[in-house]
Amino acid sequence: MDTGNKVAEVIEASSAEFTAQCYRLDQSPPLGSLVKTQDSLGEIYGVVYNAETHSLDPVRRVIARGENLESEKDIFRANPQLTRLLSTDFKVMVVGHAQGKSLYHYLPPKPVSIHSFVYTCSLEEVRTFTRSLDFLSLLVDVRLPMLVDEVIAACIRYASQAHSDSQAFLVKAGKELAFLLSSDTRRLNSLLKRLK
Amino acid sequence: MFGVGARDILGQSRREMSLDLASLVGQIVDLAASLKTRERERAARLDFALNILKSLSADFDRLRHKIDASKTTWLVAGLKEKIDLRQAAPSCPDDFIILASDGSHIDVDRHQSARCFLINIGVAQLQYGRNPDARLLSFPTLYFKDNEVVIVSPDDGQRIPIKEQLLGVKRSVEECRILAERAVELKADLPLVALLDGSLIFWGLIGQAYDEFVIRELLVEGFLEHLNMMKGLSRDRQLAVASYISSPQSTDVVNVLRLAVCPYETVDCDRNCRGKFERRECDVVGGLLDRDLFARLLAPGERSAIFSSRSSVVMKYYGVQEVDFFYIRLDGEVARVEIPLWVAEDEKLVELVHATISDQCRLGLGYPVALGEAHEQAVVTGADREQFWGLVEQVLADDGMILESSAKRQSKRARWI
């Protein structure tokens, strides 16, 4: 797991989520991982919920180039311009923020600033942020263009690695989900299966 | 049938309503038939021309002499190598850089009272080999000062505005300037090919009867000076300058064949064939382009002999930057590559240009990838143009200046029916 690198920059922002563009192609933080940006008030935390790589120019389509090459790396060696024409973006759901020493597991008063740098979080930060699982309620209720339960499960699995007793963390998260999804046992069961 | 009926009037743009395609169909069919006939005749001419080309190979010195002594109304290539030479593409060096520039512009708009023009130069810098890397850049510049938008005669103060065709020439100068400046900044350890789009010959200055001071400023003190800068750099590093012409229309080499079949001892079109238009003996190879010849002569990847341009502007002004050229057969087409004399005389540089252009076209699916990317950086779309003028108006209005945008322009913008 990363220990807090600057990996991307915010290119779209709203109160509940933002989109960030990676500085390096294909180097998106993992699905479900915790990232942060900083503004004058403090840190804003979010969970990566989708990543995609595409042409920077919407009218220029990416074409296959490797039929006669041995490896995928050779494609980039033969076409160095590709790294400048393609971009990996990822979307982040805002799940909390910090002001001074206080940590809040709900949305900050203002969205992240455009062009804010996006950093991966260190193990210590992940551990601190996920000591409380209040942010799960934000995730459970959100509507995403992809399967939100995949993101929730990935987030919990990812966070568990930051805790010394990861099994205990998974059990605690399972209980929190059971509470949040008490009226939807089918969804709960399917989610719990993904925590293994 | 072609979707231009009345039912489209409400939903479609005005563009689709302006051309009556249905009434054109018959004429397009006629065009196709006419092309077919012409194509058969052309194929026969081409066979004939190729036979002459091959027969000329043995008589290099005599042909050269004949070219030098000739007075023709058409442009004849100078010979530097055997006319039917075919050279296979060498392989690219392990590591090298291609630096390409291309430009576009927004011309002075006489319906706007803000008198200015914009030139946007795109640059692609692609490094191949062990440390592949790419830089894609654009350099937009707005020209508005008095001494920027006109060329002033040092003798009598005559002022020639830079617009339309002259702005195109100015843009070529800027493409070369930025290319030279970027080349200076590059570390000198790798072979470098500096690539321009289009011809090194300033055709735009020929035939327009521009005054000498205009030619001096744009060509002699502009374009050629930037080429000189790169020639200077080539003393310390392997550097070649080349320009790439896709789908070339030139006939310099076909005209050598005209000269070869000319029955007169001394070739002098005006004296021997005045008024015999289209019925001259040399018209047996008329209508062919150089690229037709070399599409048949060369195998994919091969280059032709190197020729020199004997165009008047080159002979008069270019000096050490004399424009030489060769044709190269690629997968999709025959292209013309122009190089200055100092590149043509260095076998290693010619090999570098030949190898890298061939490779660039393979990578770029028929067109040099670096030029393609430079173009992408340079291109100014119609929407960009509108936004640009909108921004000019807005900034000036914010500054308290009211612009007299012409009525015609206003009417174009508000597209009422």
Coordinates of C-alpha atoms in Angstrom, one line a residue:
Chain A
M1 CA 0.0 0.0 0.0
D2 CA 1.2 3.5 -0.8
T3 CA 2.4 5.8 2.0
G4 CA 1.0 9.1 0.8
N5 CA 2.1 10.0 -2.7
K6 CA 0.9 12.8 -4.9
V7 CA -0.8 10.9 -7.8
A8 CA -3.3 13.1 -9.5
E9 CA -5.1 16.4 -9.7
V10 CA -8.7 17.4 -9.4
I11 CA -10.3 18.3 -12.8
E12 CA -14.0 18.2 -11.8
A13 CA -15.4 18.9 -8.4
S14 CA -18.8 18.9 -6.6
S15 CA -19.9 18.6 -3.0
A16 CA -20.2 14.9 -2.9
E17 CA -17.5 13.7 -5.4
F18 CA -14.6 14.7 -7.6
T19 CA -12.7 13.5 -10.6
A20 CA -9.0 13.4 -10.7
Q21 CA -6.5 13.0 -13.5
C22 CA -3.5 10.8 -12.9
Y23 CA -0.1 12.2 -13.5
R24 CA 1.0 8.8 -14.9
L25 CA -1.0 6.7 -17.3
D26 CA -2.7 3.6 -15.7
Q27 CA -1.5 4.7 -12.2
S28 CA -4.9 5.1 -10.5
P29 CA -5.1 4.3 -6.8
P30 CA -6.9 1.0 -6.2
L31 CA -10.7 0.7 -6.3
G32 CA -12.1 1.4 -2.8
S33 CA -8.9 3.0 -1.5
L34 CA -8.8 6.2 0.6
V35 CA -7.3 9.4 -1.0
K36 CA -7.2 12.9 0.2
T37 CA -6.8 16.5 -1.0
Q38 CA -6.0 19.6 1.0
D39 CA -7.5 23.0 1.2
S40 CA -7.2 26.0 3.6
L41 CA -9.5 24.3 6.2
G42 CA -7.7 20.9 6.2
E43 CA -7.9 17.6 4.5
I44 CA -10.8 16.2 2.5
Y45 CA -11.0 12.4 2.3
G46 CA -12.6 10.3 -0.4
V47 CA -13.0 6.7 -1.6
V48 CA -12.0 5.8 -5.2
Y49 CA -15.0 4.4 -6.9
N50 CA -14.2 4.2 -10.6
A51 CA -11.2 4.6 -12.8
E52 CA -11.0 4.9 -16.6
T53 CA -8.3 5.5 -19.2
H54 CA -9.3 7.3 -22.4
S55 CA -8.1 9.6 -25.2
L56 CA -7.7 13.2 -24.0
D57 CA -9.2 14.4 -27.2
P58 CA -12.8 13.3 -27.4
V59 CA -12.7 13.1 -31.2
R60 CA -9.6 11.0 -31.5
R61 CA -10.2 7.3 -30.9
V62 CA -7.6 5.0 -29.6
I63 CA -6.6 2.3 -32.1
A64 CA -4.9 -1.1 -31.6
R65 CA -1.2 -0.9 -32.4
G66 CA 0.5 -4.0 -31.1
E67 CA -0.3 -6.7 -33.6
N68 CA 3.3 -7.1 -34.8
L69 CA 4.9 -6.2 -31.4
E70 CA 6.1 -8.6 -28.7
S71 CA 4.9 -6.8 -25.6
E72 CA 2.6 -4.0 -24.6
K73 CA 5.6 -2.0 -23.5
D74 CA 6.8 -2.0 -27.1
I75 CA 3.7 -0.2 -28.1
F76 CA 4.7 2.7 -25.8
R77 CA 8.3 2.5 -26.9
A78 CA 7.3 2.8 -30.5
N79 CA 4.7 5.5 -29.9
P80 CA 6.0 7.7 -27.1
Q81 CA 3.4 10.3 -27.8
L82 CA 0.7 8.0 -26.4
T83 CA 1.6 8.9 -22.8
R84 CA 0.7 12.5 -23.7
L85 CA -2.5 11.8 -25.5
L86 CA -4.1 9.3 -23.1
S87 CA -5.2 10.0 -19.6
T88 CA -6.3 7.9 -16.6
D89 CA -9.0 9.5 -14.5
F90 CA -10.6 8.3 -11.4
K91 CA -13.7 9.3 -9.5
V92 CA -13.8 9.8 -5.8
M93 CA -16.7 9.9 -3.5
V94 CA -16.1 12.3 -0.6
V95 CA -16.5 10.5 2.7
G96 CA -15.2 13.0 5.3
H97 CA -12.8 15.7 6.2
A98 CA -10.5 16.9 8.9
Q99 CA -10.1 20.3 10.4
G100 CA -7.2 20.7 12.8
K101 CA -7.2 17.5 14.8
S102 CA -10.8 16.8 14.4
L103 CA -12.1 14.2 11.9
Y104 CA -15.6 14.3 10.5
H105 CA -17.2 11.4 8.7
Y106 CA -19.5 13.5 6.6
L107 CA -19.3 16.0 3.7
P108 CA -17.2 19.1 4.1
P109 CA -18.8 22.6 3.8
K110 CA -17.2 23.2 0.4
P111 CA -16.2 21.0 -2.5
V112 CA -12.6 20.3 -3.1
S113 CA -10.9 23.0 -5.1
I114 CA -10.3 22.4 -8.8
H115 CA -6.6 21.5 -9.5
S116 CA -6.1 20.4 -5.9
F117 CA -3.4 17.7 -5.7
V118 CA -4.7 14.3 -4.8
Y119 CA -2.6 12.1 -2.5
T120 CA -2.9 8.5 -1.5
C121 CA -3.2 8.0 2.2
S122 CA -0.6 6.5 4.4
L123 CA -1.4 3.3 6.4
E124 CA -1.6 5.5 9.6
E125 CA -4.1 7.8 8.0
V126 CA -6.3 4.9 6.7
R127 CA -6.2 3.4 10.2
T128 CA -7.1 6.7 11.8
F129 CA -9.9 7.5 9.4
T130 CA -11.5 4.0 9.5
R131 CA -11.5 3.7 13.3
S132 CA -15.0 5.0 13.0
L133 CA -17.1 3.4 10.3
D134 CA -19.7 6.2 10.2
F135 CA -18.7 6.9 6.6
L136 CA -20.1 3.6 5.5
S137 CA -23.6 5.1 5.7
L138 CA -22.6 7.6 3.0
L139 CA -21.4 4.8 0.8
V140 CA -24.4 2.5 1.3
D141 CA -26.9 5.2 0.3
V142 CA -25.1 6.6 -2.7
R143 CA -26.2 6.0 -6.3
L144 CA -23.4 5.3 -8.7
P145 CA -23.2 4.4 -12.3
M146 CA -21.5 1.2 -11.2
L147 CA -22.2 -1.5 -8.6
V148 CA -21.8 0.4 -5.4
D149 CA -21.5 -2.8 -3.3
E150 CA -18.3 -3.6 -5.2
V151 CA -16.9 -0.3 -4.0
I152 CA -18.0 -0.7 -0.4
A153 CA -16.5 -4.2 -0.3
A154 CA -13.2 -3.1 -1.9
C155 CA -13.0 -0.2 0.6
I156 CA -13.5 -2.4 3.6
R157 CA -11.0 -5.0 2.4
Y158 CA -8.5 -2.2 1.6
A159 CA -9.0 -0.6 5.0
S160 CA -8.6 -3.9 6.9
Q161 CA -5.0 -4.1 5.7
A162 CA -4.2 -1.0 7.7
H163 CA -5.4 -2.5 11.0
S164 CA -3.2 -4.8 13.0
D165 CA -6.1 -7.2 13.5
S166 CA -7.6 -7.1 10.0
Q167 CA -10.0 -10.0 10.9
A168 CA -11.5 -8.0 13.8
F169 CA -11.9 -5.0 11.5
L170 CA -13.8 -7.0 9.0
V171 CA -16.1 -8.4 11.7
K172 CA -16.7 -4.8 13.0
A173 CA -17.4 -3.6 9.4
G174 CA -19.7 -6.5 8.8
K175 CA -21.7 -5.6 11.9
E176 CA -22.0 -2.0 10.8
L177 CA -23.3 -3.1 7.4
A178 CA -25.8 -5.5 9.1
F179 CA -27.1 -2.5 11.0
L180 CA -27.3 -0.2 7.9
L181 CA -28.8 -2.9 5.7
S182 CA -31.1 -4.5 8.2
S183 CA -34.0 -4.2 5.8
D184 CA -32.2 -5.7 2.9
T185 CA -30.8 -9.0 3.8
R186 CA -30.2 -10.1 0.2
R187 CA -27.9 -7.1 -0.4
L188 CA -26.3 -7.6 3.0
N189 CA -25.5 -11.3 2.3
S190 CA -24.1 -10.5 -1.1
L191 CA -21.9 -7.7 0.4
L192 CA -20.6 -9.9 3.2
K193 CA -19.5 -12.5 0.7
R194 CA -17.3 -10.0 -1.0
L195 CA -15.5 -9.2 2.2
K196 CA -13.6 -12.5 2.2
Chain B
M1 CA -33.9 10.6 -51.8
F2 CA -30.9 12.6 -50.5
G3 CA -32.6 14.1 -47.5
V4 CA -32.8 17.7 -48.6
G5 CA -36.6 17.7 -48.8
A6 CA -38.9 20.2 -47.2
R7 CA -39.3 18.0 -44.1
D8 CA -35.7 18.7 -43.2
I9 CA -36.1 22.5 -43.2
L10 CA -37.1 22.7 -39.5
G11 CA -34.6 20.2 -38.2
Q12 CA -31.5 20.5 -40.2
S13 CA -28.7 23.1 -40.4
R14 CA -28.6 25.6 -43.2
R15 CA -25.5 23.9 -44.6
E16 CA -27.4 20.8 -45.6
M17 CA -29.9 22.8 -47.6
S18 CA -27.5 24.8 -49.8
L19 CA -26.3 22.1 -52.2
D20 CA -28.7 20.3 -54.4
L21 CA -27.0 16.9 -54.5
A22 CA -29.8 15.2 -56.5
S23 CA -29.2 17.3 -59.6
L24 CA -25.4 16.6 -59.3
V25 CA -25.6 12.8 -59.5
G26 CA -25.8 12.6 -63.3
Q27 CA -22.7 14.9 -63.5
I28 CA -20.8 12.8 -61.0
V29 CA -21.5 9.7 -63.2
D30 CA -20.1 11.6 -66.2
L31 CA -17.1 12.6 -64.2
A32 CA -16.4 8.9 -63.4
A33 CA -16.6 7.8 -67.0
S34 CA -14.3 10.6 -68.1
L35 CA -11.8 9.8 -65.4
K36 CA -11.8 6.2 -66.6
T37 CA -10.8 7.1 -70.1
R38 CA -8.2 9.6 -69.0
E39 CA -6.8 6.9 -66.7
R40 CA -6.2 4.5 -69.6
E41 CA -4.4 7.2 -71.6
R42 CA -2.3 8.1 -68.6
A43 CA -1.3 4.5 -68.0
A44 CA 0.1 4.3 -71.5
R45 CA 2.0 7.6 -71.1
L46 CA 3.4 6.4 -67.8
D47 CA 4.8 3.2 -69.4
F48 CA 6.4 5.3 -72.0
A49 CA 7.8 7.7 -69.5
L50 CA 9.3 4.9 -67.4
N51 CA 11.1 3.5 -70.4
I52 CA 12.6 6.9 -71.1
L53 CA 13.6 7.3 -67.4
K54 CA 15.5 4.0 -67.5
S55 CA 17.2 4.8 -70.8
L56 CA 18.4 8.1 -69.5
S57 CA 20.3 6.4 -66.6
A58 CA 23.5 5.8 -68.7
D59 CA 23.8 9.3 -70.0
F60 CA 24.1 11.2 -66.8
D61 CA 26.6 13.9 -67.8
R62 CA 25.0 14.6 -71.2
L63 CA 21.6 15.0 -69.6
R64 CA 23.0 17.2 -66.9
H65 CA 24.6 19.4 -69.5
K66 CA 21.3 19.5 -71.5
I67 CA 19.4 20.6 -68.4
D68 CA 21.9 23.4 -67.6
A69 CA 21.8 24.7 -71.2
S70 CA 18.0 24.6 -71.5
K71 CA 15.5 27.4 -71.4
T72 CA 12.2 26.0 -70.5
T73 CA 8.8 27.4 -69.5
W74 CA 8.5 24.6 -67.0
L75 CA 10.6 23.8 -63.9
V76 CA 13.2 21.1 -64.5
A77 CA 14.9 19.2 -61.6
G78 CA 18.7 19.4 -61.3
L79 CA 20.4 16.0 -61.3
K80 CA 22.6 15.0 -58.4
E81 CA 22.4 11.2 -58.6
K82 CA 21.5 8.7 -61.4
I83 CA 17.9 9.5 -62.3
D84 CA 16.6 6.0 -61.8
L85 CA 18.4 5.3 -58.6
R86 CA 16.5 3.3 -56.0
Q87 CA 17.7 3.2 -52.4
A88 CA 16.3 0.9 -49.8
A89 CA 15.5 2.5 -46.4
P90 CA 18.3 2.1 -43.9
S91 CA 17.4 1.2 -40.3
C92 CA 16.8 4.0 -37.7
P93 CA 19.5 4.7 -35.1
D94 CA 19.0 3.1 -31.7
D95 CA 18.1 6.4 -30.2
F96 CA 16.9 9.5 -31.9
I97 CA 14.6 12.5 -31.6
I98 CA 12.0 13.8 -34.2
L99 CA 11.1 17.4 -33.7
A100 CA 8.2 18.6 -35.9
S101 CA 6.3 21.8 -36.1
D102 CA 3.2 22.9 -37.8
G103 CA 1.1 26.0 -37.7
S104 CA -2.3 27.5 -38.2
H105 CA -3.6 31.1 -38.0
I106 CA -6.6 33.4 -37.6
D107 CA -6.4 36.0 -40.3
V108 CA -7.0 39.7 -39.9
D109 CA -10.8 40.1 -40.0
R110 CA -11.7 43.3 -41.9
H111 CA -15.2 43.2 -40.3
Q112 CA -13.5 43.6 -36.9
S113 CA -12.0 46.9 -35.8
A114 CA -9.4 45.2 -33.6
R115 CA -6.6 44.8 -36.2
C116 CA -4.7 41.7 -35.2
F117 CA -3.9 38.2 -36.3
L118 CA -3.0 35.0 -34.5
I119 CA -0.4 32.4 -35.3
N120 CA -0.5 29.1 -33.4
I121 CA 2.5 26.9 -33.8
G122 CA 2.3 23.3 -32.6
V123 CA 5.4 21.2 -31.8
A124 CA 5.8 17.5 -31.3
Q125 CA 9.1 16.3 -29.8
L126 CA 9.3 12.5 -29.9
Q127 CA 12.2 10.6 -28.5
Y128 CA 12.6 7.0 -29.6
G129 CA 14.9 4.2 -28.3
R130 CA 16.0 3.3 -24.8
N131 CA 14.3 6.3 -23.1
P132 CA 11.2 7.0 -25.0
D133 CA 9.7 10.4 -24.2
A134 CA 7.3 12.9 -25.8
R135 CA 6.6 16.6 -25.5
L136 CA 3.5 18.1 -27.2
L137 CA 3.5 21.9 -27.1
S138 CA 1.7 24.9 -28.7
F139 CA 2.8 28.5 -29.0
P140 CA 0.0 30.9 -29.7
T141 CA 1.1 34.4 -30.5
L142 CA -1.1 37.4 -31.1
Y143 CA 0.3 40.0 -33.5
F144 CA -1.1 43.5 -33.1
K145 CA 1.6 46.1 -32.8
D146 CA 2.1 48.4 -35.8
N147 CA 5.5 46.9 -36.7
E148 CA 4.1 43.4 -36.3
V149 CA 1.1 43.5 -38.7
V150 CA 2.9 45.3 -41.6
I151 CA 6.2 45.0 -43.4
V152 CA 7.7 48.4 -43.8
S153 CA 10.1 49.3 -46.6
P154 CA 13.4 50.7 -45.1
D155 CA 13.7 52.9 -48.2
D156 CA 10.5 54.7 -48.7
G157 CA 8.4 53.7 -45.7
Q158 CA 5.9 51.8 -47.9
R159 CA 3.7 49.5 -45.8
I160 CA 2.6 46.0 -46.9
P161 CA 0.0 44.5 -44.5
I162 CA 0.6 40.9 -43.5
K163 CA -2.7 39.2 -44.3
E164 CA -4.1 36.4 -46.5
Q165 CA -1.3 34.8 -48.6
L166 CA 1.4 36.8 -46.9
L167 CA 0.2 35.6 -43.5
G168 CA 0.6 32.0 -44.7
V169 CA 4.2 32.9 -45.6
K170 CA 4.7 34.5 -42.2
R171 CA 3.4 31.4 -40.5
S172 CA 5.9 29.2 -42.4
V173 CA 8.7 31.5 -41.1
E174 CA 7.3 31.1 -37.5
E175 CA 7.1 27.3 -37.9
C176 CA 10.8 27.3 -38.8
R177 CA 11.8 29.8 -36.1
I178 CA 10.1 27.7 -33.3
L179 CA 11.6 24.5 -34.7
A180 CA 15.1 26.1 -34.6
E181 CA 14.6 27.5 -31.1
R182 CA 13.4 24.1 -29.8
A183 CA 16.4 22.4 -31.5
V184 CA 18.8 24.7 -29.7
E185 CA 17.3 23.7 -26.3
L186 CA 17.7 20.0 -26.9
K187 CA 20.6 18.1 -25.4
A188 CA 23.1 17.4 -28.2
D189 CA 23.7 13.7 -27.5
L190 CA 21.1 12.1 -29.8
P191 CA 20.6 12.3 -33.6
L192 CA 17.8 14.8 -34.4
V193 CA 15.5 15.2 -37.4
A194 CA 13.8 18.6 -37.5
L195 CA 10.7 18.2 -39.6
L196 CA 8.6 20.8 -41.3
D197 CA 5.3 20.3 -43.2
G198 CA 5.1 21.4 -46.8
S199 CA 7.7 22.8 -49.0
L200 CA 11.0 24.5 -48.1
I201 CA 10.5 26.6 -51.2
F202 CA 8.6 29.8 -50.6
W203 CA 6.2 29.4 -53.5
G204 CA 3.9 31.9 -51.8
L205 CA 6.4 34.6 -52.6
I206 CA 6.7 33.7 -56.3
G207 CA 4.5 35.2 -58.9
Q208 CA 3.0 37.8 -56.5
A209 CA 5.5 40.4 -57.5
Y210 CA 6.3 41.2 -53.9
D211 CA 8.8 43.9 -53.3
E212 CA 12.4 43.0 -52.5
F213 CA 12.1 44.3 -48.9
V214 CA 9.2 41.9 -48.3
I215 CA 11.2 38.9 -49.5
R216 CA 14.2 40.1 -47.6
E217 CA 12.3 40.3 -44.3
L218 CA 10.4 37.0 -44.5
L219 CA 12.7 34.8 -46.5
V220 CA 16.3 36.0 -46.3
E221 CA 16.2 37.4 -42.7
G222 CA 13.5 35.1 -41.5
F223 CA 13.2 31.6 -42.9
L224 CA 16.7 31.2 -44.3
E225 CA 18.2 32.6 -41.1
H226 CA 16.4 30.0 -39.0
L227 CA 17.6 27.3 -41.4
N228 CA 21.2 28.7 -41.0
M229 CA 20.8 28.5 -37.2
M230 CA 20.0 24.8 -37.6
K231 CA 22.9 24.3 -40.0
G232 CA 25.1 25.9 -37.3
L233 CA 23.8 23.4 -34.7
S234 CA 24.6 20.6 -37.0
R235 CA 28.3 21.2 -36.5
D236 CA 28.0 20.0 -32.9
R237 CA 25.4 17.3 -33.3
Q238 CA 23.9 15.0 -35.9
L239 CA 21.0 17.2 -37.0
A240 CA 19.1 17.0 -40.3
V241 CA 16.3 19.4 -41.5
A242 CA 13.7 18.1 -43.8
S243 CA 10.2 18.9 -45.0
Y244 CA 7.5 16.5 -45.9
I245 CA 5.1 16.9 -48.7
S246 CA 2.2 14.5 -48.9
S247 CA 0.6 13.9 -52.2
P248 CA 3.0 16.2 -54.1
Q249 CA 1.9 17.9 -57.3
S250 CA 5.3 18.6 -58.6
T251 CA 6.6 17.7 -62.1
D252 CA 10.3 18.6 -61.8
V253 CA 11.4 15.1 -62.8
V254 CA 8.8 14.5 -65.4
N255 CA 10.0 17.7 -66.9
V256 CA 13.5 16.1 -67.2
L257 CA 11.9 13.6 -69.4
R258 CA 10.2 16.3 -71.5
L259 CA 13.7 17.7 -72.0
A260 CA 15.1 14.3 -72.9
V261 CA 12.5 13.8 -75.6
C262 CA 12.7 17.3 -77.0
P263 CA 13.9 17.0 -80.6
Y264 CA 15.7 20.3 -80.6
E265 CA 19.5 20.4 -80.1
T266 CA 19.2 23.4 -77.7
V267 CA 16.0 23.3 -75.6
D268 CA 14.3 26.6 -75.8
C269 CA 10.6 26.5 -75.4
D270 CA 9.9 30.1 -76.3
R271 CA 11.9 29.9 -79.5
N272 CA 11.1 26.4 -80.7
C273 CA 7.6 25.8 -79.6
R274 CA 5.8 29.1 -79.2
G275 CA 2.1 28.7 -79.8
K276 CA 2.3 24.9 -80.1
F277 CA 0.6 24.4 -76.8
E278 CA -0.4 20.8 -76.1
R279 CA 1.0 19.7 -79.5
R280 CA 4.7 19.9 -78.6
E281 CA 6.8 16.7 -79.0
C282 CA 7.4 16.7 -75.2
D283 CA 3.7 16.5 -74.5
V284 CA 3.9 12.7 -74.8
V285 CA 4.8 12.7 -71.1
G286 CA 2.4 15.6 -70.3
G287 CA -0.2 15.2 -67.5
L288 CA 2.0 13.0 -65.4
L289 CA 3.3 13.9 -62.0
D290 CA 6.6 12.9 -60.5
R291 CA 4.8 10.8 -57.9
D292 CA 3.2 8.7 -60.7
L293 CA 6.7 7.8 -62.0
F294 CA 8.1 6.9 -58.6
A295 CA 5.0 5.0 -57.5
R296 CA 5.9 2.6 -60.4
L297 CA 9.7 2.8 -60.0
L298 CA 10.2 2.4 -56.3
A299 CA 9.4 -0.4 -53.9
P300 CA 7.8 0.4 -50.5
G301 CA 10.4 2.1 -48.3
E302 CA 12.8 3.0 -51.1
R303 CA 13.8 6.6 -51.9
S304 CA 14.5 8.0 -55.4
A305 CA 17.7 9.8 -56.4
I306 CA 18.3 13.2 -54.9
F307 CA 17.4 16.1 -57.2
S308 CA 17.9 19.8 -56.8
S309 CA 15.2 22.5 -57.3
R310 CA 16.0 24.9 -60.0
S311 CA 13.1 27.2 -59.1
S312 CA 14.0 30.9 -59.5
V313 CA 13.4 31.8 -55.8
V314 CA 15.8 29.0 -54.7
M315 CA 18.5 30.0 -57.3
K316 CA 18.3 33.6 -56.3
Y317 CA 18.0 33.6 -52.6
Y318 CA 18.7 30.2 -51.0
G319 CA 22.5 29.8 -51.4
V320 CA 23.8 27.1 -48.9
Q321 CA 20.2 26.3 -48.2
E322 CA 19.6 25.2 -51.8
V323 CA 16.5 23.0 -51.8
D324 CA 17.2 19.4 -52.8
F325 CA 14.6 16.7 -52.7
F326 CA 13.9 13.0 -53.2
Y327 CA 10.7 11.0 -53.4
I328 CA 9.9 8.2 -51.0
R329 CA 7.5 5.3 -51.6
L330 CA 5.4 4.6 -48.6
D331 CA 2.7 2.1 -48.0
G332 CA -0.1 4.4 -49.1
E333 CA 1.6 7.0 -51.3
V334 CA 4.7 8.6 -52.8
A335 CA 5.8 11.6 -50.8
R336 CA 8.3 14.3 -51.6
V337 CA 11.0 15.0 -49.0
E338 CA 12.9 18.3 -49.3
I339 CA 16.3 18.8 -47.6
P340 CA 18.7 21.7 -47.7
L341 CA 22.0 21.2 -49.6
W342 CA 24.1 20.7 -46.5
V343 CA 21.9 17.7 -45.5
A344 CA 21.9 16.3 -49.1
E345 CA 25.7 16.4 -49.2
D346 CA 26.0 14.4 -46.0
E347 CA 25.3 10.7 -46.7
K348 CA 24.7 10.0 -43.0
L349 CA 22.1 12.7 -42.7
V350 CA 20.3 11.6 -45.9
E351 CA 20.2 8.1 -44.4
L352 CA 18.9 9.5 -41.1
V353 CA 16.1 11.4 -42.9
H354 CA 15.2 8.5 -45.1
A355 CA 15.1 5.9 -42.3
T356 CA 13.2 8.1 -39.8
I357 CA 10.6 9.4 -42.3
S358 CA 9.9 5.9 -43.5
D359 CA 9.5 4.8 -39.8
Q360 CA 7.4 7.8 -38.9
C361 CA 5.0 7.1 -41.8
R362 CA 4.7 3.5 -40.7
L363 CA 3.9 4.5 -37.2
G364 CA 1.6 7.3 -38.3
L365 CA -0.4 5.0 -40.6
G366 CA 0.9 6.8 -43.8
Y367 CA 1.8 10.2 -42.5
P368 CA 4.7 11.2 -40.2
V369 CA 3.4 10.8 -36.7
A370 CA 5.4 13.8 -35.3
L371 CA 3.9 16.1 -38.0
G372 CA 0.5 14.7 -37.2
E373 CA 0.8 15.4 -33.6
A374 CA 2.3 18.9 -34.2
H375 CA -0.7 19.6 -36.4
E376 CA -3.1 18.5 -33.6
Q377 CA -1.4 21.0 -31.3
A378 CA -1.6 23.8 -33.9
V379 CA -5.0 23.3 -35.3
V380 CA -7.5 26.2 -34.8
T381 CA -11.1 25.1 -35.3
G382 CA -14.0 27.2 -36.4
A383 CA -15.3 27.2 -32.8
D384 CA -11.8 28.3 -31.6
R385 CA -12.0 31.2 -34.1
E386 CA -15.4 32.3 -32.8
Q387 CA -14.3 32.0 -29.2
F388 CA -11.1 34.0 -30.0
W389 CA -13.0 36.9 -31.5
G390 CA -15.5 36.7 -28.6
L391 CA -12.6 36.9 -26.1
V392 CA -11.1 39.9 -27.9
E393 CA -14.4 41.7 -27.9
Q394 CA -15.0 40.9 -24.2
V395 CA -11.5 42.0 -23.0
L396 CA -11.7 45.2 -25.0
A397 CA -15.2 45.9 -23.8
D398 CA -14.1 45.3 -20.2
D399 CA -11.4 47.9 -20.8
G400 CA -14.1 50.4 -21.8
M401 CA -13.4 50.1 -25.5
I402 CA -16.4 49.8 -27.8
L403 CA -15.7 47.9 -30.9
E404 CA -17.3 48.6 -34.2
S405 CA -18.0 45.1 -35.3
S406 CA -19.3 45.4 -38.8
A407 CA -23.0 44.8 -39.6
K408 CA -22.0 41.9 -41.9
R409 CA -20.2 40.2 -39.0
Q410 CA -23.1 40.7 -36.7
S411 CA -25.5 39.2 -39.2
K412 CA -23.3 36.2 -39.6
R413 CA -23.3 35.6 -35.9
A414 CA -27.0 35.9 -35.3
R415 CA -28.2 33.2 -37.6
W416 CA -31.8 34.2 -38.1
I417 CA -34.2 33.0 -40.7

